[in-house]
Amino acid sequence: MNGTDTGFVLISAALVMVMTPGLALFYGGMVRSKSVLNMMMMSFISLGIVSVVWVLYGHSLAFSGDLGGFIGNLDMIGLKGVDASSTVASFVTDGDGKAHQIATFAFSLFQMLFAVITAALISGAIADRVKFGAWMIFIGLWVTVVYFPVAHWVWGGGWLASLDTPVIDFAGGTAVHINAGIAGLALVLVIGKRVGFKKDPMRPHNLPLVLLGTALLWFGWFGFNAGSELGVDGVTAQMAINTQVATGAAMLGWLVYERIRHGAFTTLGACSGAVAGLVAITPSGGNVNIFGALLIGVVAGAVCSWAVSLKYKLGYDDSLDVVGVHLVGGVIGTLMVGFLAIDGKGGGDQFLSQAIGAFSVMGYTFVVTYILAFAIQKTIGFRASEEDEITGVDQTQHAETAYDFSSAAGSHISSGATSTVAAATQSKKVEA
């Protein structure tokens, strides 16, 4: 066992874990105040459900054996046969080409947290309008029938890794971002639009929260991307610096497009651009040079900024732009590495493999997710009632609110004064 590589993978796993709370803050700040807790819980619950499902059978389905290139087997159910001395070969090799060995527990933890955040990413597409219990059931089923097979295709020795020109997906362009983005689109089409979509203002209620979430995502993404080398070498460092420069370039690309199109540099645009760059460099950063990373970042920032506006033209209510950022950004990074890959890997054959990988995941995930969501909607019901949605899913699903102003007001204003203020406020609303 290589202690250095194992330690690095454990640290990277911890960074990836931080990304899910970061995502909760990012998404939570983007929704209206009446649904912020529900939005954050939709991410947090993935840490509970997917972690348990992963050790029971997820690791085995993704990384144990191979059944027709589609999925693994159940030989490692419950991590059977794994103990403190168990190792797996990492991508890192020494001068003689001998693979380093890292602890199987470290590898499994790292991959587990990829599955956790992939499921959590989907939630942004259906913010404000679903039953929390139905979402919990959906997560467990979705990772089982979608994420575990797709992860096997790309990283577990499945058919995409076995093509004559294997698909390049260093850290999750297909298995994570395209997967989550197209799943979000399928869910939106089943569940439908929010009450008041394109009529009522649905602006982010807390942009500082969005900034904090973006910062945690950016920080954790170094573990997500560089950690995917599963060891410490020059490629690890290359992936890390490419992650930084692509993200910065994407932020600038988004803001410039936004300024030209809408006349302002917005905080939300800066955050969204950064995430678009992180998404696009994820599949490609270990296989492109600095200029390739810059190009991928700029393209992702500008194109994703354009793509998020399509929901208003096409009429699908992707609440927090999961489709526009994660699906589109994932496709950009996955396809562009086909031509930009260094060390003789780029070219027509590689681009064709990248296209096969991207569109096969899109097709499989969309169909299976649509069927799964439709079945839940027709049985226990996925969509919250219109009354619950208008009241706010924080109260109706969790019996809580994120912000309690009543106690603060009560400590400074008498009950009579409170009634006077309330009456005056109501009068102003009526006049307006």
mmCIF file of N, CA and C in Angstrom, residues 266-354:
data_model
loop_
_atom_site.group_PDB
_atom_site.id
_atom_site.type_symbol
_atom_site.label_atom_id
_atom_site.label_comp_id
_atom_site.label_asym_id
_atom_site.label_seq_id
_atom_site.Cartn_x
_atom_site.Cartn_y
_atom_site.Cartn_z
ATOM 1 N N THR A 266 -23.466 40.596 -13.062
ATOM 2 C CA THR A 266 -24.189 40.225 -11.848
ATOM 3 C C THR A 266 -23.397 39.258 -10.975
ATOM 4 N N THR A 267 -23.686 39.314 -9.690
ATOM 5 C CA THR A 267 -23.086 38.375 -8.742
ATOM 6 C C THR A 267 -23.486 36.944 -9.074
ATOM 7 N N LEU A 268 -24.762 36.743 -9.371
ATOM 8 C CA LEU A 268 -25.228 35.409 -9.723
ATOM 9 C C LEU A 268 -24.542 34.915 -10.991
ATOM 10 N N GLY A 269 -24.284 35.815 -11.943
ATOM 11 C CA GLY A 269 -23.582 35.429 -13.157
ATOM 12 C C GLY A 269 -22.152 34.997 -12.884
ATOM 13 N N ALA A 270 -21.468 35.710 -11.998
ATOM 14 C CA ALA A 270 -20.098 35.331 -11.645
ATOM 15 C C ALA A 270 -20.061 33.941 -11.020
ATOM 16 N N CYS A 271 -21.003 33.679 -10.116
ATOM 17 C CA CYS A 271 -21.058 32.373 -9.458
ATOM 18 C C CYS A 271 -21.418 31.267 -10.450
ATOM 19 N N SER A 272 -22.404 31.526 -11.280
ATOM 20 C CA SER A 272 -22.831 30.526 -12.258
ATOM 21 C C SER A 272 -21.721 30.253 -13.271
ATOM 22 N N GLY A 273 -21.019 31.299 -13.690
ATOM 23 C CA GLY A 273 -19.910 31.115 -14.617
ATOM 24 C C GLY A 273 -18.801 30.271 -14.030
ATOM 25 N N ALA A 274 -18.492 30.511 -12.762
ATOM 26 C CA ALA A 274 -17.468 29.710 -12.098
ATOM 27 C C ALA A 274 -17.856 28.236 -12.083
ATOM 28 N N VAL A 275 -19.115 27.950 -11.735
ATOM 29 C CA VAL A 275 -19.560 26.556 -11.699
ATOM 30 C C VAL A 275 -19.528 25.943 -13.091
ATOM 31 N N ALA A 276 -19.905 26.712 -14.121
ATOM 32 C CA ALA A 276 -19.850 26.201 -15.490
ATOM 33 C C ALA A 276 -18.424 25.806 -15.876
ATOM 34 N N GLY A 277 -17.447 26.612 -15.460
ATOM 35 C CA GLY A 277 -16.057 26.279 -15.748
ATOM 36 C C GLY A 277 -15.593 25.038 -15.006
ATOM 37 N N LEU A 278 -15.999 24.917 -13.746
ATOM 38 C CA LEU A 278 -15.662 23.722 -12.976
ATOM 39 C C LEU A 278 -16.244 22.469 -13.619
ATOM 40 N N VAL A 279 -17.477 22.587 -14.100
ATOM 41 C CA VAL A 279 -18.125 21.449 -14.751
ATOM 42 C C VAL A 279 -17.379 21.055 -16.017
ATOM 43 N N ALA A 280 -17.071 22.032 -16.873
ATOM 44 C CA ALA A 280 -16.486 21.730 -18.182
ATOM 45 C C ALA A 280 -15.072 21.177 -18.088
ATOM 46 N N ILE A 281 -14.304 21.606 -17.098
ATOM 47 C CA ILE A 281 -12.924 21.127 -16.999
ATOM 48 C C ILE A 281 -12.856 19.765 -16.315
ATOM 49 N N THR A 282 -13.946 19.342 -15.672
ATOM 50 C CA THR A 282 -13.955 18.072 -14.948
ATOM 51 C C THR A 282 -13.583 16.870 -15.815
ATOM 52 N N PRO A 283 -14.172 16.685 -17.000
ATOM 53 C CA PRO A 283 -13.792 15.514 -17.798
ATOM 54 C C PRO A 283 -12.469 15.674 -18.525
ATOM 55 N N SER A 284 -12.000 16.910 -18.677
ATOM 56 C CA SER A 284 -10.921 17.178 -19.628
ATOM 57 C C SER A 284 -9.610 17.637 -19.025
ATOM 58 N N GLY A 285 -9.627 18.132 -17.793
ATOM 59 C CA GLY A 285 -8.477 18.847 -17.253
ATOM 60 C C GLY A 285 -7.191 18.049 -17.129
ATOM 61 N N GLY A 286 -7.302 16.730 -17.005
ATOM 62 C CA GLY A 286 -6.087 15.914 -16.909
ATOM 63 C C GLY A 286 -5.458 15.610 -18.247
ATOM 64 N N ASN A 287 -6.098 16.048 -19.340
ATOM 65 C CA ASN A 287 -5.634 15.682 -20.676
ATOM 66 C C ASN A 287 -5.469 16.872 -21.611
ATOM 67 N N VAL A 288 -5.515 18.106 -21.068
ATOM 68 C CA VAL A 288 -5.293 19.284 -21.900
ATOM 69 C C VAL A 288 -4.232 20.162 -21.253
ATOM 70 N N ASN A 289 -3.614 21.040 -22.083
ATOM 71 C CA ASN A 289 -2.641 21.976 -21.524
ATOM 72 C C ASN A 289 -3.351 23.236 -21.029
ATOM 73 N N ILE A 290 -2.569 24.203 -20.566
ATOM 74 C CA ILE A 290 -3.143 25.408 -19.984
ATOM 75 C C ILE A 290 -4.036 26.145 -20.976
ATOM 76 N N PHE A 291 -3.580 26.252 -22.225
ATOM 77 C CA PHE A 291 -4.363 26.990 -23.216
ATOM 78 C C PHE A 291 -5.646 26.245 -23.569
ATOM 79 N N GLY A 292 -5.590 24.932 -23.545
ATOM 80 C CA GLY A 292 -6.805 24.150 -23.734
ATOM 81 C C GLY A 292 -7.792 24.387 -22.614
ATOM 82 N N ALA A 293 -7.280 24.468 -21.382
ATOM 83 C CA ALA A 293 -8.142 24.728 -20.226
ATOM 84 C C ALA A 293 -8.779 26.108 -20.310
ATOM 85 N N LEU A 294 -7.989 27.108 -20.721
ATOM 86 C CA LEU A 294 -8.528 28.457 -20.876
ATOM 87 C C LEU A 294 -9.634 28.493 -21.926
ATOM 88 N N LEU A 295 -9.401 27.816 -23.057
ATOM 89 C CA LEU A 295 -10.394 27.804 -24.126
ATOM 90 C C LEU A 295 -11.676 27.108 -23.681
ATOM 91 N N ILE A 296 -11.530 25.963 -23.040
ATOM 92 C CA ILE A 296 -12.709 25.243 -22.543
ATOM 93 C C ILE A 296 -13.487 26.108 -21.556
ATOM 94 N N GLY A 297 -12.774 26.815 -20.681
ATOM 95 C CA GLY A 297 -13.438 27.664 -19.704
ATOM 96 C C GLY A 297 -14.209 28.808 -20.339
ATOM 97 N N VAL A 298 -13.586 29.530 -21.248
ATOM 98 C CA VAL A 298 -14.248 30.664 -21.900
ATOM 99 C C VAL A 298 -15.485 30.213 -22.662
ATOM 100 N N VAL A 299 -15.339 29.130 -23.423
ATOM 101 C CA VAL A 299 -16.475 28.621 -24.200
ATOM 102 C C VAL A 299 -17.612 28.197 -23.273
ATOM 103 N N ALA A 300 -17.264 27.473 -22.208
ATOM 104 C CA ALA A 300 -18.302 27.008 -21.273
ATOM 105 C C ALA A 300 -19.023 28.179 -20.624
ATOM 106 N N GLY A 301 -18.280 29.212 -20.211
ATOM 107 C CA GLY A 301 -18.907 30.357 -19.573
ATOM 108 C C GLY A 301 -19.897 31.060 -20.481
ATOM 109 N N ALA A 302 -19.481 31.338 -21.708
ATOM 110 C CA ALA A 302 -20.348 32.061 -22.634
ATOM 111 C C ALA A 302 -21.534 31.212 -23.092
ATOM 112 N N VAL A 303 -21.267 29.956 -23.456
ATOM 113 C CA VAL A 303 -22.338 29.100 -23.984
ATOM 114 C C VAL A 303 -23.349 28.758 -22.899
ATOM 115 N N CYS A 304 -22.877 28.457 -21.690
ATOM 116 C CA CYS A 304 -23.815 28.143 -20.603
ATOM 117 C C CYS A 304 -24.653 29.358 -20.230
ATOM 118 N N SER A 305 -24.071 30.562 -20.300
ATOM 119 C CA SER A 305 -24.834 31.770 -20.032
ATOM 120 C C SER A 305 -25.972 31.916 -21.041
ATOM 121 N N TRP A 306 -25.685 31.590 -22.291
ATOM 122 C CA TRP A 306 -26.744 31.602 -23.314
ATOM 123 C C TRP A 306 -27.756 30.482 -23.079
ATOM 124 N N ALA A 307 -27.251 29.312 -22.688
ATOM 125 C CA ALA A 307 -28.113 28.131 -22.578
ATOM 126 C C ALA A 307 -29.165 28.268 -21.483
ATOM 127 N N VAL A 308 -28.841 28.969 -20.394
ATOM 128 C CA VAL A 308 -29.821 29.063 -19.294
ATOM 129 C C VAL A 308 -31.069 29.830 -19.704
ATOM 130 N N SER A 309 -30.961 30.669 -20.738
ATOM 131 C CA SER A 309 -32.131 31.430 -21.184
ATOM 132 C C SER A 309 -33.087 30.589 -22.021
ATOM 133 N N LEU A 310 -32.654 29.419 -22.446
ATOM 134 C CA LEU A 310 -33.497 28.595 -23.311
ATOM 135 C C LEU A 310 -34.751 28.100 -22.609
ATOM 136 N N LYS A 311 -34.689 27.973 -21.284
ATOM 137 C CA LYS A 311 -35.856 27.448 -20.574
ATOM 138 C C LYS A 311 -37.064 28.363 -20.738
ATOM 139 N N TYR A 312 -36.827 29.661 -20.892
ATOM 140 C CA TYR A 312 -37.947 30.582 -21.081
ATOM 141 C C TYR A 312 -38.500 30.490 -22.502
ATOM 142 N N LYS A 313 -37.622 30.210 -23.457
ATOM 143 C CA LYS A 313 -38.072 30.084 -24.842
ATOM 144 C C LYS A 313 -38.729 28.735 -25.103
ATOM 145 N N LEU A 314 -38.179 27.689 -24.497
ATOM 146 C CA LEU A 314 -38.686 26.341 -24.745
ATOM 147 C C LEU A 314 -39.763 25.930 -23.751
ATOM 148 N N GLY A 315 -39.886 26.661 -22.645
ATOM 149 C CA GLY A 315 -40.991 26.437 -21.735
ATOM 150 C C GLY A 315 -40.808 25.345 -20.705
ATOM 151 N N TYR A 316 -39.575 24.929 -20.405
ATOM 152 C CA TYR A 316 -39.359 23.960 -19.328
ATOM 153 C C TYR A 316 -38.803 24.706 -18.115
ATOM 154 N N ASP A 317 -39.291 24.386 -16.942
ATOM 155 C CA ASP A 317 -38.953 25.141 -15.733
ATOM 156 C C ASP A 317 -37.836 24.449 -14.962
ATOM 157 N N ASP A 318 -36.613 24.655 -15.423
ATOM 158 C CA ASP A 318 -35.419 24.188 -14.727
ATOM 159 C C ASP A 318 -35.053 25.265 -13.704
ATOM 160 N N SER A 319 -35.510 25.096 -12.480
ATOM 161 C CA SER A 319 -35.502 26.175 -11.487
ATOM 162 C C SER A 319 -34.138 26.840 -11.331
ATOM 163 N N LEU A 320 -33.081 26.054 -11.157
ATOM 164 C CA LEU A 320 -31.768 26.612 -10.832
ATOM 165 C C LEU A 320 -30.728 26.305 -11.910
ATOM 166 N N ASP A 321 -31.181 26.069 -13.121
ATOM 167 C CA ASP A 321 -30.304 25.963 -14.300
ATOM 168 C C ASP A 321 -29.363 24.771 -14.269
ATOM 169 N N VAL A 322 -29.862 23.647 -13.801
ATOM 170 C CA VAL A 322 -29.078 22.414 -13.824
ATOM 171 C C VAL A 322 -28.819 21.975 -15.260
ATOM 172 N N VAL A 323 -29.810 22.130 -16.115
ATOM 173 C CA VAL A 323 -29.645 21.756 -17.517
ATOM 174 C C VAL A 323 -28.661 22.691 -18.206
ATOM 175 N N GLY A 324 -28.874 23.987 -18.046
ATOM 176 C CA GLY A 324 -28.037 24.966 -18.725
ATOM 177 C C GLY A 324 -26.590 24.953 -18.300
ATOM 178 N N VAL A 325 -26.318 24.616 -17.046
ATOM 179 C CA VAL A 325 -24.938 24.625 -16.541
ATOM 180 C C VAL A 325 -24.324 23.227 -16.558
ATOM 181 N N HIS A 326 -24.973 22.256 -15.949
ATOM 182 C CA HIS A 326 -24.338 20.942 -15.792
ATOM 183 C C HIS A 326 -24.430 20.088 -17.051
ATOM 184 N N LEU A 327 -25.597 20.053 -17.681
ATOM 185 C CA LEU A 327 -25.695 19.281 -18.918
ATOM 186 C C LEU A 327 -24.879 19.927 -20.025
ATOM 187 N N VAL A 328 -25.100 21.203 -20.277
ATOM 188 C CA VAL A 328 -24.397 21.880 -21.365
ATOM 189 C C VAL A 328 -22.905 21.973 -21.075
ATOM 190 N N GLY A 329 -22.543 22.354 -19.854
ATOM 191 C CA GLY A 329 -21.124 22.428 -19.503
ATOM 192 C C GLY A 329 -20.439 21.081 -19.578
ATOM 193 N N GLY A 330 -21.128 20.020 -19.130
ATOM 194 C CA GLY A 330 -20.551 18.679 -19.208
ATOM 195 C C GLY A 330 -20.335 18.229 -20.633
ATOM 196 N N VAL A 331 -21.284 18.535 -21.514
ATOM 197 C CA VAL A 331 -21.137 18.174 -22.932
ATOM 198 C C VAL A 331 -19.977 18.949 -23.563
ATOM 199 N N ILE A 332 -19.862 20.241 -23.258
ATOM 200 C CA ILE A 332 -18.768 21.054 -23.807
ATOM 201 C C ILE A 332 -17.412 20.469 -23.425
ATOM 202 N N GLY A 333 -17.206 20.199 -22.138
ATOM 203 C CA GLY A 333 -15.925 19.651 -21.699
ATOM 204 C C GLY A 333 -15.655 18.277 -22.265
ATOM 205 N N THR A 334 -16.685 17.451 -22.329
ATOM 206 C CA THR A 334 -16.511 16.080 -22.836
ATOM 207 C C THR A 334 -16.171 16.063 -24.313
ATOM 208 N N LEU A 335 -16.801 16.927 -25.110
ATOM 209 C CA LEU A 335 -16.538 16.946 -26.552
ATOM 210 C C LEU A 335 -15.239 17.669 -26.893
ATOM 211 N N MET A 336 -14.956 18.795 -26.234
ATOM 212 C CA MET A 336 -13.781 19.586 -26.600
ATOM 213 C C MET A 336 -12.479 18.861 -26.328
ATOM 214 N N VAL A 337 -12.448 18.000 -25.308
ATOM 215 C CA VAL A 337 -11.214 17.255 -25.040
ATOM 216 C C VAL A 337 -10.907 16.290 -26.178
ATOM 217 N N GLY A 338 -11.925 15.944 -26.976
ATOM 218 C CA GLY A 338 -11.686 15.067 -28.119
ATOM 219 C C GLY A 338 -10.683 15.640 -29.090
ATOM 220 N N PHE A 339 -10.688 16.965 -29.235
ATOM 221 C CA PHE A 339 -9.739 17.614 -30.135
ATOM 222 C C PHE A 339 -8.561 18.246 -29.404
ATOM 223 N N LEU A 340 -8.750 18.616 -28.150
ATOM 224 C CA LEU A 340 -7.716 19.354 -27.419
ATOM 225 C C LEU A 340 -6.793 18.465 -26.590
ATOM 226 N N ALA A 341 -7.074 17.176 -26.507
ATOM 227 C CA ALA A 341 -6.243 16.276 -25.690
ATOM 228 C C ALA A 341 -4.806 16.279 -26.171
ATOM 229 N N ILE A 342 -3.891 16.305 -25.221
ATOM 230 C CA ILE A 342 -2.461 16.324 -25.536
ATOM 231 C C ILE A 342 -1.903 14.897 -25.575
ATOM 232 N N ASP A 343 -0.596 14.778 -25.811
ATOM 233 C CA ASP A 343 0.105 13.490 -25.850
ATOM 234 C C ASP A 343 -0.442 12.571 -26.934
ATOM 235 N N GLY A 344 -0.860 13.176 -28.062
ATOM 236 C CA GLY A 344 -1.282 12.388 -29.209
ATOM 237 C C GLY A 344 -2.656 11.760 -29.094
ATOM 238 N N LYS A 345 -3.425 12.128 -28.082
ATOM 239 C CA LYS A 345 -4.736 11.498 -27.890
ATOM 240 C C LYS A 345 -5.856 12.200 -28.651
ATOM 241 N N GLY A 346 -5.686 13.479 -28.958
ATOM 242 C CA GLY A 346 -6.751 14.215 -29.607
ATOM 243 C C GLY A 346 -6.871 13.877 -31.082
ATOM 244 N N GLY A 347 -8.083 13.989 -31.632
ATOM 245 C CA GLY A 347 -8.288 13.714 -33.047
ATOM 246 C C GLY A 347 -9.700 13.229 -33.308
ATOM 247 N N GLY A 348 -9.950 12.879 -34.566
ATOM 248 C CA GLY A 348 -11.287 12.472 -34.964
ATOM 249 C C GLY A 348 -11.797 11.249 -34.237
ATOM 250 N N ASP A 349 -10.936 10.233 -34.053
ATOM 251 C CA ASP A 349 -11.367 9.016 -33.363
ATOM 252 C C ASP A 349 -11.733 9.307 -31.915
ATOM 253 N N GLN A 350 -10.909 10.131 -31.272
ATOM 254 C CA GLN A 350 -11.195 10.469 -29.875
ATOM 255 C C GLN A 350 -12.468 11.287 -29.768
ATOM 256 N N PHE A 351 -12.676 12.234 -30.682
ATOM 257 C CA PHE A 351 -13.884 13.038 -30.655
ATOM 258 C C PHE A 351 -15.119 12.155 -30.834
ATOM 259 N N LEU A 352 -15.023 11.170 -31.732
ATOM 260 C CA LEU A 352 -16.152 10.260 -31.949
ATOM 261 C C LEU A 352 -16.464 9.484 -30.675
ATOM 262 N N SER A 353 -15.432 9.001 -29.988
ATOM 263 C CA SER A 353 -15.650 8.284 -28.734
ATOM 264 C C SER A 353 -16.287 9.188 -27.686
ATOM 265 N N GLN A 354 -15.824 10.444 -27.639
ATOM 266 C CA GLN A 354 -16.392 11.382 -26.674
ATOM 267 C C GLN A 354 -17.875 11.628 -26.960
#
